[in-house]
Tab-separated table of C-alpha atoms and ligand atoms in Angstrom:
chain	number	residue	atom	x	y	z
A	1	UNK	CA	153.736	58.091	73.417
A	2	UNK	CA	152.039	60.375	75.763
A	3	UNK	CA	150.580	64.103	76.216
A	4	UNK	CA	153.663	66.118	77.696
A	5	UNK	CA	152.317	68.605	79.930
A	6	UNK	CA	154.144	71.415	81.238
A	7	UNK	CA	152.672	73.209	84.219
A	8	UNK	CA	154.013	76.486	85.214
A	9	UNK	CA	157.158	75.461	83.894
A	10	UNK	CA	159.741	77.994	83.801
A	11	UNK	CA	163.633	78.168	83.857
A	12	UNK	CA	166.313	80.596	85.006
A	13	UNK	CA	170.015	80.377	84.760
A	14	UNK	CA	170.667	83.304	86.951
A	15	UNK	CA	168.735	82.699	90.092
A	16	UNK	CA	165.323	84.203	88.843
A	17	UNK	CA	167.308	87.708	87.663
A	18	UNK	CA	166.370	86.674	84.303
A	19	UNK	CA	164.248	84.089	82.537
A	20	UNK	CA	165.445	82.073	79.893
A	21	UNK	CA	161.867	80.279	79.771
A	22	UNK	CA	159.082	82.221	81.408
A	23	UNK	CA	157.177	80.090	82.974
A	24	UNK	CA	154.259	78.488	81.121
A	25	UNK	CA	151.427	76.023	80.721
A	26	UNK	CA	151.492	74.074	77.711
A	27	UNK	CA	150.502	70.826	76.491
A	28	UNK	CA	152.401	68.995	73.553
A	29	UNK	CA	149.894	66.401	72.221
A	30	UNK	CA	150.822	62.752	71.479
A	31	UNK	CA	151.782	62.001	67.765
A	32	UNK	CA	151.590	65.492	66.521
A	33	UNK	CA	154.376	67.206	64.247
A	34	UNK	CA	155.399	70.261	66.060
A	35	UNK	CA	157.683	73.138	65.241
A	36	UNK	CA	159.241	75.272	67.800
A	37	UNK	CA	160.176	78.621	65.957
A	38	UNK	CA	161.712	81.455	67.609
A	39	UNK	CA	164.996	83.610	66.951
A	40	UNK	CA	168.301	82.838	68.519
A	41	UNK	CA	168.201	83.131	71.932
A	42	UNK	CA	164.622	82.779	72.620
A	43	UNK	CA	164.698	79.700	74.786
A	44	UNK	CA	164.297	76.862	72.568
A	45	UNK	CA	166.553	74.321	73.678
A	46	UNK	CA	166.272	75.344	77.185
A	47	UNK	CA	162.792	74.174	76.591
A	48	UNK	CA	163.793	71.062	74.978
A	49	UNK	CA	166.165	70.260	77.643
A	50	UNK	CA	163.762	70.686	80.317
A	51	UNK	CA	161.396	68.047	78.527
A	52	UNK	CA	164.006	65.518	78.026
A	53	UNK	CA	165.168	65.711	81.412
A	54	UNK	CA	168.800	67.062	80.846
A	55	UNK	CA	167.525	70.334	82.489
A	56	UNK	CA	166.003	70.744	85.821
A	57	UNK	CA	163.227	73.534	85.397
A	58	UNK	CA	163.592	76.305	88.196
A	59	UNK	CA	159.820	76.280	89.057
A	60	UNK	CA	156.693	74.340	87.364
A	61	UNK	CA	156.120	70.468	86.891
A	62	UNK	CA	156.212	67.940	83.749
A	63	UNK	CA	153.681	65.266	83.429
A	64	UNK	CA	153.937	62.418	80.577
A	65	UNK	CA	150.237	61.672	80.397
A	66	UNK	CA	149.391	60.965	84.143
A	67	UNK	CA	152.965	60.290	85.204
A	68	UNK	CA	154.809	62.971	86.893
A	69	UNK	CA	158.224	63.284	85.468
A	70	UNK	CA	159.854	66.283	87.057
A	71	UNK	CA	162.365	64.781	88.999
A	72	UNK	CA	163.165	61.809	86.559
A	73	UNK	CA	166.395	61.827	84.899
A	74	UNK	CA	166.597	61.607	81.028
A	75	UNK	CA	167.158	57.618	80.923
A	76	UNK	CA	164.111	57.157	82.965
A	77	UNK	CA	161.858	59.647	80.207
A	78	UNK	CA	161.990	57.310	77.400
A	79	UNK	CA	162.824	60.298	74.902
A	80	UNK	CA	164.904	60.387	71.952
A	81	UNK	CA	166.739	63.499	71.130
A	82	UNK	CA	168.596	64.519	68.108
A	83	UNK	CA	171.078	67.611	68.500
A	84	UNK	CA	172.569	70.145	66.167
A	85	UNK	CA	175.382	68.378	65.161
A	86	UNK	CA	176.252	64.865	64.942
A	87	UNK	CA	176.375	62.476	68.001
A	88	UNK	CA	177.694	58.969	67.055
A	89	UNK	CA	180.141	56.250	67.896
A	90	UNK	CA	182.666	56.951	65.386
A	91	UNK	CA	184.110	53.298	65.065
A	92	UNK	CA	180.977	51.825	64.833
A	93	UNK	CA	179.221	50.960	61.786
A	94	UNK	CA	176.230	53.122	60.229
A	95	UNK	CA	174.243	49.773	61.076
A	96	UNK	CA	175.636	49.516	64.739
A	97	UNK	CA	175.044	52.914	65.119
A	98	UNK	CA	171.394	52.649	64.303
A	99	UNK	CA	170.814	49.592	66.145
A	100	UNK	CA	172.130	50.901	69.629
A	101	UNK	CA	169.362	52.395	70.764
A	102	UNK	CA	167.356	49.096	70.270
A	103	UNK	CA	170.231	47.227	71.614
A	104	UNK	CA	170.557	49.022	74.570
A	105	UNK	CA	166.836	48.523	75.483
A	106	UNK	CA	166.976	44.667	74.743
A	107	UNK	CA	164.571	44.845	71.621
A	108	UNK	CA	164.575	40.980	69.941
A	109	UNK	CA	167.032	41.075	66.919
A	110	UNK	CA	164.767	40.132	64.277
A	111	UNK	CA	162.791	43.854	65.294
A	112	UNK	CA	166.111	45.632	65.470
A	113	UNK	CA	167.031	44.831	61.979
A	114	UNK	CA	163.617	45.750	60.701
A	115	UNK	CA	163.549	48.789	61.949
A	116	UNK	CA	167.162	49.499	61.308
A	117	UNK	CA	166.512	48.662	57.561
A	118	UNK	CA	163.197	50.421	57.765
A	119	UNK	CA	164.763	53.726	59.257
A	120	UNK	CA	167.867	53.517	56.771
A	121	UNK	CA	166.090	52.808	53.557
A	122	UNK	CA	164.049	56.095	54.219
A	123	UNK	CA	166.901	57.950	55.178
A	124	UNK	CA	168.953	56.963	52.325
A	125	UNK	CA	171.559	54.975	54.336
A	126	UNK	CA	170.706	51.576	53.120
A	127	UNK	CA	173.916	51.669	50.943
A	128	UNK	CA	176.520	52.802	53.689
A	129	UNK	CA	175.188	50.755	56.348
A	130	UNK	CA	178.841	48.692	56.911
A	131	UNK	CA	180.872	51.769	56.668
A	132	UNK	CA	182.215	52.809	59.608
A	133	UNK	CA	180.542	55.939	60.639
A	134	UNK	CA	183.542	58.214	61.072
A	135	UNK	CA	184.303	57.564	57.244
A	136	UNK	CA	180.983	59.759	56.395
A	137	UNK	CA	180.576	63.384	56.023
A	138	UNK	CA	179.314	65.520	58.517
A	139	UNK	CA	176.005	65.563	56.819
A	140	UNK	CA	175.878	61.793	56.350
A	141	UNK	CA	176.872	61.757	60.075
A	142	UNK	CA	173.918	63.949	61.157
A	143	UNK	CA	171.584	61.855	58.590
A	144	UNK	CA	172.676	58.656	61.075
A	145	UNK	CA	172.016	60.776	63.977
A	146	UNK	CA	168.996	61.197	62.868
A	147	UNK	CA	168.225	57.642	62.368
A	148	UNK	CA	169.037	57.161	65.801
A	149	UNK	CA	166.666	59.130	66.765
A	150	UNK	CA	164.193	57.990	64.910
A	151	UNK	CA	164.753	54.134	65.523
A	152	UNK	CA	162.995	53.204	68.331
A	153	UNK	CA	158.755	53.074	67.576
A	154	UNK	CA	157.979	53.355	71.314
A	155	UNK	CA	159.167	56.812	72.692
A	156	UNK	CA	157.471	59.499	74.567
A	157	UNK	CA	158.671	61.933	72.259
A	158	UNK	CA	161.395	62.531	69.599
A	159	UNK	CA	162.668	65.993	70.241
A	160	UNK	CA	165.149	67.514	66.936
A	161	UNK	CA	167.226	70.413	67.905
A	162	UNK	CA	168.009	72.281	64.704
A	163	UNK	CA	168.817	68.765	63.190
A	164	UNK	CA	169.460	69.681	59.647
A	165	UNK	CA	172.079	72.574	60.277
A	166	UNK	CA	175.088	70.808	58.745
A	167	UNK	CA	173.253	68.787	55.942
A	168	UNK	CA	173.610	70.316	52.359
A	169	UNK	CA	170.774	72.680	51.655
A	170	UNK	CA	169.507	70.608	48.631
A	171	UNK	CA	169.162	67.598	50.966
A	172	UNK	CA	167.181	69.475	53.462
A	173	UNK	CA	164.038	69.534	51.820
A	174	UNK	CA	164.448	65.490	51.026
A	175	UNK	CA	165.028	64.826	54.755
A	176	UNK	CA	162.000	66.647	55.611
A	177	UNK	CA	159.835	65.309	53.600
A	178	UNK	CA	161.347	61.634	54.765
A	179	UNK	CA	161.022	63.160	58.118
A	180	UNK	CA	157.210	63.622	57.726
A	181	UNK	CA	156.708	60.229	56.229
A	182	UNK	CA	158.560	58.616	59.457
A	183	UNK	CA	156.127	60.330	61.504
A	184	UNK	CA	153.335	59.204	59.401
A	185	UNK	CA	154.464	55.689	59.590
A	186	UNK	CA	155.148	55.941	63.626
A	187	UNK	CA	152.894	58.259	64.667
A	188	UNK	CA	155.570	59.714	67.063
A	189	UNK	CA	155.288	63.317	69.035
A	190	UNK	CA	157.764	64.720	67.107
A	191	UNK	CA	159.329	68.223	68.473
A	192	UNK	CA	161.582	70.458	65.807
A	193	UNK	CA	163.121	73.189	66.870
A	194	UNK	CA	163.807	75.479	64.468
A	195	UNK	CA	164.846	79.567	63.668
A	196	UNK	CA	163.996	78.972	60.045
A	197	UNK	CA	160.246	79.839	59.170
A	198	UNK	CA	160.464	78.074	55.866
A	199	UNK	CA	161.389	74.736	57.734
A	200	UNK	CA	158.880	75.398	60.421
A	201	UNK	CA	156.165	76.052	58.319
A	202	UNK	CA	156.755	72.835	55.619
A	203	UNK	CA	157.288	70.373	58.392
A	204	UNK	CA	154.790	70.928	61.086
A	205	UNK	CA	151.194	70.346	62.131
A	206	UNK	CA	151.426	72.919	64.342
A	207	UNK	CA	153.743	75.555	64.397
A	208	UNK	CA	154.576	77.253	68.355
A	209	UNK	CA	156.051	80.199	68.149
A	210	UNK	CA	158.428	81.276	70.931
A	211	UNK	CA	159.931	84.470	71.309
A	212	UNK	CA	162.006	86.103	74.971
A	213	UNK	CA	160.911	82.560	76.541
A	214	UNK	CA	157.124	82.721	76.049
A	215	UNK	CA	155.001	81.104	73.487
A	216	UNK	CA	153.207	83.951	71.654
A	217	UNK	CA	150.886	82.081	69.764
A	218	UNK	CA	150.475	78.199	68.277
A	219	UNK	CA	148.820	77.170	65.241
A	220	UNK	CA	148.566	75.630	61.963
A	221	UNK	CA	151.022	77.520	59.486
A	222	UNK	CA	148.298	78.974	57.661
A	223	UNK	CA	146.889	80.303	60.696
A	224	UNK	CA	149.857	82.124	61.690
A	225	UNK	CA	150.259	83.769	58.436
A	226	UNK	CA	146.660	84.356	58.099
A	227	UNK	CA	145.875	85.309	61.587
A	228	UNK	CA	148.712	86.245	63.502
A	229	UNK	CA	147.745	86.856	67.616
A	230	UNK	CA	150.994	88.839	68.309
A	231	UNK	CA	152.871	91.364	66.385
A	232	UNK	CA	156.256	89.618	66.964
A	233	UNK	CA	154.411	86.297	64.738
A	234	UNK	CA	153.385	89.069	62.114
A	235	UNK	CA	156.989	90.208	61.617
A	236	UNK	CA	158.849	86.667	62.267
A	237	UNK	CA	156.833	84.669	59.958
A	238	UNK	CA	156.303	86.063	56.030
A	239	UNK	CA	158.734	87.476	53.996
A	240	UNK	CA	158.273	90.673	54.094
A	241	UNK	CA	156.907	90.256	57.677
A	242	UNK	CA	153.707	92.278	58.319
A	243	UNK	CA	153.589	96.302	57.887
A	244	UNK	CA	152.460	97.735	60.972
A	245	UNK	CA	151.196	101.168	61.057
A	246	UNK	CA	150.374	103.888	63.842
A	247	UNK	CA	146.779	104.403	63.945
A	248	UNK	CA	144.096	105.488	66.484
A	249	UNK	CA	140.780	104.321	67.414
A	250	UNK	CA	138.357	107.504	67.409
A	251	UNK	CA	134.410	106.437	68.484
A	252	UNK	CA	134.502	102.987	66.881
A	253	UNK	CA	136.360	104.129	63.672
A	254	UNK	CA	140.029	103.116	62.958
A	255	UNK	CA	141.956	106.456	61.817
A	256	UNK	CA	145.655	106.216	60.043
A	257	UNK	CA	146.526	109.718	59.663
A	258	UNK	CA	143.971	111.393	58.220
A	259	UNK	CA	142.093	108.573	56.524
A	260	UNK	CA	139.348	106.439	58.184
A	261	UNK	CA	140.508	103.080	57.546
A	262	UNK	CA	137.440	100.529	58.925
A	263	UNK	CA	135.333	100.382	61.853
A	264	UNK	CA	137.051	98.510	65.001
A	265	UNK	CA	136.043	95.240	66.180
A	266	UNK	CA	137.325	93.658	69.403
A	267	UNK	CA	138.925	90.371	69.775
A	268	UNK	CA	136.242	87.821	70.558
A	269	UNK	CA	136.852	87.038	74.520
A	270	UNK	CA	137.461	83.628	73.743
A	271	UNK	CA	139.890	83.400	71.151
A	272	UNK	CA	140.098	79.572	69.852
A	273	UNK	CA	143.382	79.379	71.613
A	274	UNK	CA	144.222	75.792	72.900
A	275	UNK	CA	144.962	77.062	76.292
A	276	UNK	CA	146.781	79.374	77.875
A	277	UNK	CA	150.653	79.896	76.305
A	278	UNK	CA	152.265	81.346	79.149
A	279	UNK	CA	151.627	82.683	82.280
A	280	UNK	CA	152.912	85.363	84.652
A	281	UNK	CA	154.446	84.091	87.695
A	282	UNK	CA	156.392	85.810	90.187
A	283	UNK	CA	159.246	88.295	88.830
A	284	UNK	CA	159.040	87.226	84.759
A	285	UNK	CA	156.564	89.680	83.191
A	286	UNK	CA	155.791	87.898	79.954
A	287	UNK	CA	153.363	88.622	77.083
A	288	UNK	CA	151.162	86.031	76.915
A	289	UNK	CA	149.333	84.658	73.967
A	290	UNK	CA	145.771	84.677	75.655
A	291	UNK	CA	145.914	88.467	77.217
A	292	UNK	CA	143.368	90.347	74.853
A	293	UNK	CA	144.377	93.816	75.711
A	294	UNK	CA	141.375	95.887	75.964
A	295	UNK	CA	138.968	93.812	74.446
A	296	UNK	CA	135.198	94.778	75.883
A	297	UNK	CA	132.012	93.447	74.549
A	298	UNK	CA	131.188	96.889	73.919
A	299	UNK	CA	134.067	98.111	71.415
A	300	UNK	CA	137.600	98.751	72.070
A	301	UNK	CA	138.799	101.570	74.109
A	302	UNK	CA	139.797	104.624	71.839
A	303	UNK	CA	143.331	105.732	71.748
A	304	UNK	CA	146.459	104.722	70.425
A	305	UNK	CA	146.749	101.131	68.245
A	306	UNK	CA	148.690	99.755	65.617
A	307	UNK	CA	147.335	98.139	62.784
A	308	UNK	CA	149.118	95.116	60.812
A	309	UNK	CA	148.481	94.089	57.630
A	310	UNK	CA	150.447	91.569	55.379
A	311	UNK	CA	152.277	92.750	51.961
A	312	UNK	CA	150.241	90.015	50.284
A	313	UNK	CA	147.303	91.877	51.079
A	314	UNK	CA	148.087	95.596	50.718
A	315	UNK	CA	146.038	97.096	47.586
A	316	UNK	CA	147.091	100.027	45.876
A	317	UNK	CA	145.254	102.224	43.618
A	318	UNK	CA	146.125	105.724	41.809
A	319	UNK	CA	142.980	106.971	43.081
A	320	UNK	CA	141.321	108.297	46.306
A	321	UNK	CA	138.762	105.792	47.027
A	322	UNK	CA	137.105	105.443	50.403
A	323	UNK	CA	138.755	103.853	52.526
A	324	UNK	CA	142.398	104.477	51.449
A	325	UNK	CA	145.568	105.785	52.776
A	326	UNK	CA	147.916	108.298	51.181
A	327	UNK	CA	151.307	106.692	50.503
A	328	UNK	CA	154.295	108.201	48.626
A	329	UNK	CA	155.905	105.260	46.600
A	330	UNK	CA	159.495	104.957	47.511
A	331	UNK	CA	160.797	102.246	45.499
A	332	UNK	CA	160.162	99.165	43.569
A	333	UNK	CA	162.064	95.839	43.943
A	334	UNK	CA	161.082	93.481	40.443
A	335	UNK	CA	161.179	90.202	41.828
A	336	UNK	CA	160.164	88.450	39.010
A	337	UNK	CA	157.593	86.365	40.489
A	338	UNK	CA	155.930	89.533	42.029
A	339	UNK	CA	156.830	93.317	42.717
A	340	UNK	CA	157.712	94.609	46.224
A	341	UNK	CA	155.905	98.382	46.006
A	342	UNK	CA	157.991	100.352	48.847
A	343	UNK	CA	155.985	103.510	50.361
A	344	UNK	CA	155.884	105.439	53.077
A	345	UNK	CA	152.905	106.622	54.984
A	346	UNK	CA	153.641	109.414	57.331
A	347	UNK	CA	157.235	108.634	57.286
A	348	UNK	CA	156.407	104.773	58.490
A	349	UNK	CA	157.229	102.145	55.479
A	350	UNK	CA	154.933	99.777	54.221
A	351	UNK	CA	155.351	97.241	51.444
A	352	UNK	CA	152.605	96.064	49.358
A	353	UNK	CA	153.360	92.471	47.398
A	354	UNK	CA	151.736	92.852	43.734
A	355	UNK	CA	151.696	90.990	40.765
A	356	UNK	CA	154.741	91.918	38.063
A	357	UNK	CA	154.844	94.787	36.483
A	358	UNK	CA	153.862	97.187	38.882
A	359	UNK	CA	153.008	100.677	37.248
A	360	UNK	CA	153.868	102.637	40.310
A	361	UNK	CA	156.087	105.120	39.959
A	362	UNK	CA	158.872	105.986	42.634
A	363	UNK	CA	158.010	109.669	43.960
A	364	UNK	CA	154.268	109.257	43.200
A	365	UNK	CA	151.498	109.619	45.602
A	366	UNK	CA	149.235	106.300	45.619
A	367	UNK	CA	146.190	105.135	47.848
A	368	UNK	CA	146.965	102.307	49.877
A	369	UNK	CA	143.855	99.832	50.941
A	370	UNK	CA	143.878	97.811	53.771
A	371	UNK	CA	141.124	94.756	53.185
A	372	UNK	CA	138.935	94.452	56.412
A	373	UNK	CA	139.161	90.566	56.824
A	374	UNK	CA	143.189	90.772	56.724
A	375	UNK	CA	143.868	93.556	58.912
A	376	UNK	CA	144.193	93.424	62.461
A	377	UNK	CA	144.904	95.701	65.683
A	378	UNK	CA	147.483	95.412	67.979
A	379	UNK	CA	147.888	96.998	71.422
A	380	UNK	CA	151.204	96.485	73.559
A	381	UNK	CA	152.266	94.100	70.824
A	382	UNK	CA	148.987	91.454	71.107
A	383	UNK	CA	146.213	91.602	68.967
A	384	UNK	CA	143.098	93.348	70.419
A	385	UNK	CA	140.790	93.764	67.296
A	386	UNK	CA	140.382	93.654	63.759
A	387	UNK	CA	138.628	95.758	61.267
A	388	UNK	CA	135.127	96.189	59.773
A	389	UNK	CA	134.043	97.710	56.500
A	390	UNK	CA	133.579	101.324	57.474
A	391	UNK	CA	129.253	101.523	57.761
A	392	UNK	CA	128.957	97.996	56.406
A	393	UNK	CA	130.361	99.417	52.976
A	394	UNK	CA	132.607	97.266	51.085
A	395	UNK	CA	136.153	98.290	50.648
A	396	UNK	CA	137.625	99.379	47.353
B	1	LIG	N1	173.929	77.253	80.298
B	1	LIG	C1	173.736	78.554	80.167
B	1	LIG	N2	173.847	79.515	81.135
B	1	LIG	C2	173.438	80.483	81.034
B	1	LIG	N3	172.432	81.338	80.422
B	1	LIG	C3	172.349	80.079	79.579
B	1	LIG	C4	172.764	78.634	79.181
B	1	LIG	N4	172.135	78.526	78.305
B	1	LIG	C5	171.460	79.398	77.632
B	1	LIG	N5	171.263	80.565	78.003
B	1	LIG	C6	170.690	81.764	77.819
B	1	LIG	O1	169.402	81.489	78.121
B	1	LIG	C7	168.800	82.006	76.931
B	1	LIG	C8	168.250	80.976	76.067
B	1	LIG	O2	169.044	80.132	75.311
B	1	LIG	P1	168.605	78.629	74.350
B	1	LIG	O3	169.873	78.693	74.125
B	1	LIG	O4	167.598	77.931	75.010
B	1	LIG	O5	167.816	79.557	73.152
B	1	LIG	P2	167.791	78.995	71.720
B	1	LIG	O6	166.343	79.705	71.056
B	1	LIG	O7	168.050	77.231	71.240
B	1	LIG	O8	168.787	79.777	70.927
B	1	LIG	P3	169.632	79.276	69.787
B	1	LIG	O9	168.982	78.757	68.672
B	1	LIG	O10	170.846	80.208	69.617
B	1	LIG	O11	170.530	77.952	70.200
B	1	LIG	C9	169.761	82.943	76.064
B	1	LIG	O12	169.512	83.915	76.559
B	1	LIG	C10	171.143	81.985	76.692
B	1	LIG	O13	172.478	83.074	76.611
């Protein structure tokens, strides 16, 4: 196991015209379980293939601890990779498929048997060890592929590229918790690629969010939910995603329409990000998680800003208490366990997630309250500040 460090690593498939992966500097720490989360086409597979050596990056260098591996082929990197679809020797038994990566590296027979049995038991394959792999259904075959990726205890990292896509949804939950169990047991560095936030949030110690070829934020699941550093994280994580409303900074006050909703507090110069996520280099102009636009020690520059608040934290009342933003209720989704109240503020949609049984009625005007500690300010999509109660007064 090793820290995997990417130094200015970026990739272009078209000779530098566009960048599937914008040059980034980033360290995957040894023994952590990461989810690499992002929408289709954001560069997840490209990044994984660069780590495993299937792809040589256009720019940048890769280090496993203090060994540079940029030009080392896959076989020399000691990485296990599991793909979206089964990669197996179909004529071999399940046992032999699981044993293959160990036999290939000349592990002692007894250790091979022990590891195969351990992994197969954890993945529920112990009853089919003697069966030919082609006789299994595709979901089971994929679980064998997963086992092949996990069977070696000593690997630099295990890379999993949407490994549960072909697996039955009911089994996915079980397998994810098995994966966590195996991770606890072996201490592998795991990088688990997914575009599914639930999968990412339930699996990982740390979720790395990739968008348009750049890491926009990395953190524990709760941090991404409670403290998004980028608008993309706000709307990609959470269901429904974060509300975003145009606002204005006037003096040190944040105004939405005619309502003052709080004081503007600039982002501290040093956000506790671990390190620069991505760096602009040459052609690609990447948004970066650490570019805190506009943050100054004295306050945020006046002008337009967007405020973001998650539906879970918007509060609604029928009377105007300050600070409150007038909103017209447009509809209510009764979801059983909770309600989603849809409203409009100057033509902009806002959703509030409330307890079931909301008494709001479509067509009426209600007042929305944005709790200071859960409301953030964004410029150029990057978080630049947050709200504080107006004049030190608590909010309704
Ligand atoms: N071999 C290739 N040649 C040219 N362009 C490519 C190639 N592979 C990927 N791309 C492009 O690079 C970008 C990133 O692709 P990548 O497959 O890394 O994204 P992804 O996040 O893994 O997507 P998905 O979730 O759909 O697999 C996309 O715009 C894609 O079209």
